[in-house]
Coordinates of C-alpha atoms in Angstrom, one line a residue:
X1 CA -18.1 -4.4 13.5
X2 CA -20.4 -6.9 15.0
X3 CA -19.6 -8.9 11.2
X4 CA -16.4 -8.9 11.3
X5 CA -15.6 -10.1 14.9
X6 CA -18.5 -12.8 13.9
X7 CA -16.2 -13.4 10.6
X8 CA -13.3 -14.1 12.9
X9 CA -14.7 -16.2 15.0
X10 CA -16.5 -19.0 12.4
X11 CA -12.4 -18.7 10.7
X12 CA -10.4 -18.5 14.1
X13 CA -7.3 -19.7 12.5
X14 CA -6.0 -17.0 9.4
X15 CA -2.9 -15.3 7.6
X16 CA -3.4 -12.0 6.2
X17 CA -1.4 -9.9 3.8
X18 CA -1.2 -7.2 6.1
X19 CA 0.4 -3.5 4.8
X20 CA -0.5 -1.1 7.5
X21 CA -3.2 0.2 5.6
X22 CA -6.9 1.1 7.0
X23 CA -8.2 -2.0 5.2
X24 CA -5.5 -4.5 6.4
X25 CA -5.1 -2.8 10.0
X26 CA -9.3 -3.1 10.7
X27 CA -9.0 -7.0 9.7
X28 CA -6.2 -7.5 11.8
X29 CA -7.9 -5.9 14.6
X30 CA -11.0 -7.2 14.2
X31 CA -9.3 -10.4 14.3
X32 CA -7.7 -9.8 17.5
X33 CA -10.9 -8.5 19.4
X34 CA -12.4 -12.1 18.6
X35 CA -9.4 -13.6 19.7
X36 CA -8.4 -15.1 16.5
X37 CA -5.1 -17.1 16.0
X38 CA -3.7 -14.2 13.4
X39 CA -0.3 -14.0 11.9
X40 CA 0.2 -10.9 9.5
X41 CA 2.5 -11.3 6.8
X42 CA 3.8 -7.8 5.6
X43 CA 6.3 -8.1 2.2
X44 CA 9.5 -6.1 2.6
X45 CA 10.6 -5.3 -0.8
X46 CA 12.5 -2.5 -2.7
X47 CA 9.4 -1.4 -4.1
X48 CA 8.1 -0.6 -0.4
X49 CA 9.4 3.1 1.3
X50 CA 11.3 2.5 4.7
X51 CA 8.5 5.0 6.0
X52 CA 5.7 3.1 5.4
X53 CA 7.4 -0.4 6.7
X54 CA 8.0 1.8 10.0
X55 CA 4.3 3.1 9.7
X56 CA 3.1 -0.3 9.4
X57 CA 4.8 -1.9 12.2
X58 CA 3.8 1.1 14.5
X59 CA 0.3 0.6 13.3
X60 CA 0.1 -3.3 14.1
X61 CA 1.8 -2.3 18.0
X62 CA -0.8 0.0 18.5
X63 CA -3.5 -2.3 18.1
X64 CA -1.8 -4.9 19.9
X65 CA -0.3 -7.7 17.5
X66 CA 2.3 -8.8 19.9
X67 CA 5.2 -11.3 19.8
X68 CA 5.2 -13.1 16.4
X69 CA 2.2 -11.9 14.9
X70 CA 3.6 -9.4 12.7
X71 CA 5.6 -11.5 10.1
X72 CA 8.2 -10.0 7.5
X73 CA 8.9 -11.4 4.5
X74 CA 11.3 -10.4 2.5
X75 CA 11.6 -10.3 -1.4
X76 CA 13.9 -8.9 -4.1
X77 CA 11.4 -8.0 -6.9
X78 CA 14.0 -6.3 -8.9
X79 CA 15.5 -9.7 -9.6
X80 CA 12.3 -10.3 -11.8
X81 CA 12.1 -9.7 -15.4
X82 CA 8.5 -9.6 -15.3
X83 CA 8.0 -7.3 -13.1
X84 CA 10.6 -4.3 -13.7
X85 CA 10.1 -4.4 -17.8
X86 CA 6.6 -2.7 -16.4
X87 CA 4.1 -3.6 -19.0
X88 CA 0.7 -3.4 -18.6
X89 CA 0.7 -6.4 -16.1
X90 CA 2.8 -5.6 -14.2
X91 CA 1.0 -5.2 -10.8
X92 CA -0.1 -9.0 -11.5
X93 CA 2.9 -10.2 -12.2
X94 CA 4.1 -8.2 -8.9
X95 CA 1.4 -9.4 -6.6
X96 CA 1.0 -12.9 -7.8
X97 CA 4.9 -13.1 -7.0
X98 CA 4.3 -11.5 -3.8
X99 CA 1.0 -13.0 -3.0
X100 CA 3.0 -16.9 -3.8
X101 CA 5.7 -16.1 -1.2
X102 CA 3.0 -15.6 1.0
X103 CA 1.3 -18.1 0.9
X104 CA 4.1 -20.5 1.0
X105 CA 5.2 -19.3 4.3
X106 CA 1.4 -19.0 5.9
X107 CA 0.8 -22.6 4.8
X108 CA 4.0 -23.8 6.2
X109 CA 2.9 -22.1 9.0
X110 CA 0.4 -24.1 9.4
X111 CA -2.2 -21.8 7.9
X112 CA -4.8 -22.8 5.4
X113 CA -6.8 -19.7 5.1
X114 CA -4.9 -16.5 3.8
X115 CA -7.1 -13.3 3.4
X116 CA -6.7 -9.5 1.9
X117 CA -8.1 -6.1 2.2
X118 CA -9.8 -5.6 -0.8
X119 CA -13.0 -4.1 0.3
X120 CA -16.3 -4.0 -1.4
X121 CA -15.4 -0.9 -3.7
X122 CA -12.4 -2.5 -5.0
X123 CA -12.8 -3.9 -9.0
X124 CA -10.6 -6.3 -10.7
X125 CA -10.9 -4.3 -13.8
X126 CA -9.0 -1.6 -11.4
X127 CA -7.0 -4.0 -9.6
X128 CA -5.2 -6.7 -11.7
X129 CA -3.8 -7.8 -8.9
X130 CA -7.0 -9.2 -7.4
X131 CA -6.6 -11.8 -9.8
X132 CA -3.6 -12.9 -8.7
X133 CA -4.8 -13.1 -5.6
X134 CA -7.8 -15.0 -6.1
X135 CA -6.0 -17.3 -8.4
X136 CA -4.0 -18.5 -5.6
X137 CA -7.9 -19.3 -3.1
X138 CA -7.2 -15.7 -0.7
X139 CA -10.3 -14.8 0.6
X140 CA -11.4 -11.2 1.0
X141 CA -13.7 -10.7 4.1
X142 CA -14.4 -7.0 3.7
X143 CA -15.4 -7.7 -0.2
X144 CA -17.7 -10.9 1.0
X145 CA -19.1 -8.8 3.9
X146 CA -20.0 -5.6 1.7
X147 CA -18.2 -3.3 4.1
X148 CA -16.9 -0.5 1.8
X149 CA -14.2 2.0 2.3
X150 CA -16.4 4.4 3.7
X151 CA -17.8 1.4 6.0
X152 CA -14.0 0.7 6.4
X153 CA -13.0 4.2 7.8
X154 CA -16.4 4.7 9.9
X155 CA -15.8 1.2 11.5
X156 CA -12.0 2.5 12.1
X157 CA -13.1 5.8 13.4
X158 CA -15.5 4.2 16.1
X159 CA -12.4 1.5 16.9
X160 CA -10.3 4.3 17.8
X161 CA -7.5 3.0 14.9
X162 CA -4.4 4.9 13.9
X163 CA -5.2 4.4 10.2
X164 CA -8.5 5.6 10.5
X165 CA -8.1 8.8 8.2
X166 CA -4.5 7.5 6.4
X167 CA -4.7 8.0 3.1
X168 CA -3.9 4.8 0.6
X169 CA -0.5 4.8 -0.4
X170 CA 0.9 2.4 -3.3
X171 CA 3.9 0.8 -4.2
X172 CA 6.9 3.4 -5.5
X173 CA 6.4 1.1 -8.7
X174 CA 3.0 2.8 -9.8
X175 CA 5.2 6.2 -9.9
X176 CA 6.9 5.0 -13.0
X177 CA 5.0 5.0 -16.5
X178 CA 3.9 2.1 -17.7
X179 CA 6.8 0.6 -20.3
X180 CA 9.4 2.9 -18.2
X181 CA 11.9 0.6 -16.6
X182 CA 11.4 0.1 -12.9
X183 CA 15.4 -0.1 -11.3
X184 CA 16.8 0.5 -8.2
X185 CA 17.4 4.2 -8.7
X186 CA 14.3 5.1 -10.0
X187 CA 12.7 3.7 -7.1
X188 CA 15.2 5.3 -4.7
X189 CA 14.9 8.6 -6.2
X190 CA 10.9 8.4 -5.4
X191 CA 11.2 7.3 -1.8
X192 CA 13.8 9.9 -1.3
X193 CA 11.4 12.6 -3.2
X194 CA 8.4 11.1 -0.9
X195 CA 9.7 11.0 2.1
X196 CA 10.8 14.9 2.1
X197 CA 7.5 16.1 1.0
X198 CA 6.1 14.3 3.7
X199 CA 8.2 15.8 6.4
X200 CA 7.5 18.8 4.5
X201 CA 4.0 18.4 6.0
X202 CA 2.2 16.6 2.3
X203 CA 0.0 14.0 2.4
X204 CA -1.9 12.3 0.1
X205 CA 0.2 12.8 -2.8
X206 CA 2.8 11.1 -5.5
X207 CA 5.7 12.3 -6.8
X208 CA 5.6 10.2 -10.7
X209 CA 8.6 9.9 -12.7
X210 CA 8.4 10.7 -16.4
X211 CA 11.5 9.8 -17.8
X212 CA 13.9 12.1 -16.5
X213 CA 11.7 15.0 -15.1
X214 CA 9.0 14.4 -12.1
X215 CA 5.3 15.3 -11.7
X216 CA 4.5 16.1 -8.2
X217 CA 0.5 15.5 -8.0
X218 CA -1.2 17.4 -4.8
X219 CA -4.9 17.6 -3.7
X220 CA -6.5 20.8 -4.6
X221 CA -5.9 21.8 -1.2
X222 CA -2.4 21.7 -1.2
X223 CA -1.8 23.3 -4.2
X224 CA -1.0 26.8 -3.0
X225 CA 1.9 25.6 0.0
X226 CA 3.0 23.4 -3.1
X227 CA 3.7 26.6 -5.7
X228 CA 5.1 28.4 -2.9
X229 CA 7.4 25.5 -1.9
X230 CA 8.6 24.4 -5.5
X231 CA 11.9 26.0 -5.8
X232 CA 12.9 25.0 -2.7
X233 CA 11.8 21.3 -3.4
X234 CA 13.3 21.5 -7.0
X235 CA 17.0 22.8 -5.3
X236 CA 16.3 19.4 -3.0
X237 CA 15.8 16.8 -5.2
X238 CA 17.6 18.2 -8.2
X239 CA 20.2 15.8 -8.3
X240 CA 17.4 13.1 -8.7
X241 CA 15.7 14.4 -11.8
X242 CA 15.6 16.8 -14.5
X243 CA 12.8 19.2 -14.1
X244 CA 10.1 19.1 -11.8
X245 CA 6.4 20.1 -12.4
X246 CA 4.1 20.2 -10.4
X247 CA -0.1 19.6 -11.1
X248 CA -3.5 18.9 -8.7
X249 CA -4.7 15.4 -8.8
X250 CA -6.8 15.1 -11.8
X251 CA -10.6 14.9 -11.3
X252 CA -12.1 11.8 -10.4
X253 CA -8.5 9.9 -10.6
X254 CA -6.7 8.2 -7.7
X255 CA -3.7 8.7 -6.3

């Protein structure tokens, strides 16, 4: 930890794209224990669920960010070609667009240095988006630090932070197949299908779209309360897709 706070204090004036995920919720504390001048930028967009906009304010009150320091942003992503044709590039195309926004309003803000999460174990070849990101100068402090997830989650643990043990969660647009058109009621028909396995008492999972039908992907762990549970979930979210199947997370894939 004692790198990080030293991080914030050498750059004592930052902007960071800030989700509400354990990457972007140990910078922002960090920041805030060496009394950093920190505004966090969070992008509201259609490709975001309500329930993790809700999570990720929650998360920035409980470690303090007060008044203005939590900043939304809002964007209509569906408005761009580029994004909801969903070709192979399309999480560039999405987070250089987001990413630009961003920056726009941190530097007219009066901020010149504009970090992310990505953490040492995160790989361009993984995460197209990086490049957009380092494209536009954003700095990554947990990738320049060496401080890997599991470095990420220990130092969260010991902090006592809320997203210690949260599982990652991306956008509703990586539910959709690559060359599948991303629209408004494919994405609503995922955060609907989401947010009902989650009150179900599900985590860490995704519920991809595949054309009409839906693949509802489960740890190991929860395979068993998911079999018992599929008619019931099928009756549910009938009315948002065609048949749905469900499978265990593949081995050594990510959610």
């Amino acid at each position: 930890m004692e790198r990080l706070i030293e991080y914030f204090e050498k750059n004592n004036k930052v902007a960071l794209a800030y989700s509400g995920g354990t990457d972007s919720a140990l910078l922002l504390h960090a920041a805030l224990k060496a009394g950093a001048d920190i505004s966090a930028y969070c992008v509201r967009s259609e490709f975001v669920p309500s329930f993790e906009l809700e999570s990720a304010v929650d998360t920035a009150e409980a470690i303090g960010a007060k008044g203005t320091v939590l900043k939304m942003i809002d964007m209509a992503l569906l408005q761009d070609e580029s994004i909801t044709c969903n070709s192979p590039d399309r999480c560039y195309y999405c987070k250089r667009a987001m990413m630009s926004e961003l920056c726009r309003a941190a530097h007219a803000d009066g901020f010149e240095l504009v970090i992310d999460g990505n953490n040492a174990d995160d790989s361009a070849d993984d995460r197209p988006g990086m490049r957009a990101s380092a494209e536009l100068g954003m700095r990554s402090p947990l990738r320049e630090l060496g401080i890997t997830k599991a470095e990420v989650r220990r130092l969260s643990e010991l902090e006592r932070l809320p997203t210690a043990h949260k599982p990652a969660y991306s956008c509703l647009a990586t539910r959709i197949r690559t060359g599948e058109e991303i629209n408004e009621a494919a994405l609503k028909a995922t955060e609907t299908a989401e947010r009902y396995l989650f009150e179900l008492g599900y985590s860490d999972f995704r519920v991809r779209r595949q054309g009409d039908d839906a693949l509802i992907q489960v740890t190991a762990g929860q395979m068993d309360k998911l079999n018992s549970e599929l008619e019931l979930i099928r009756k549910e979210l009938g009315q948002y897709y065609r048949n749905i199947n469900a499978d265990t997370v593949p081995r050594k894939a990510s959610l």
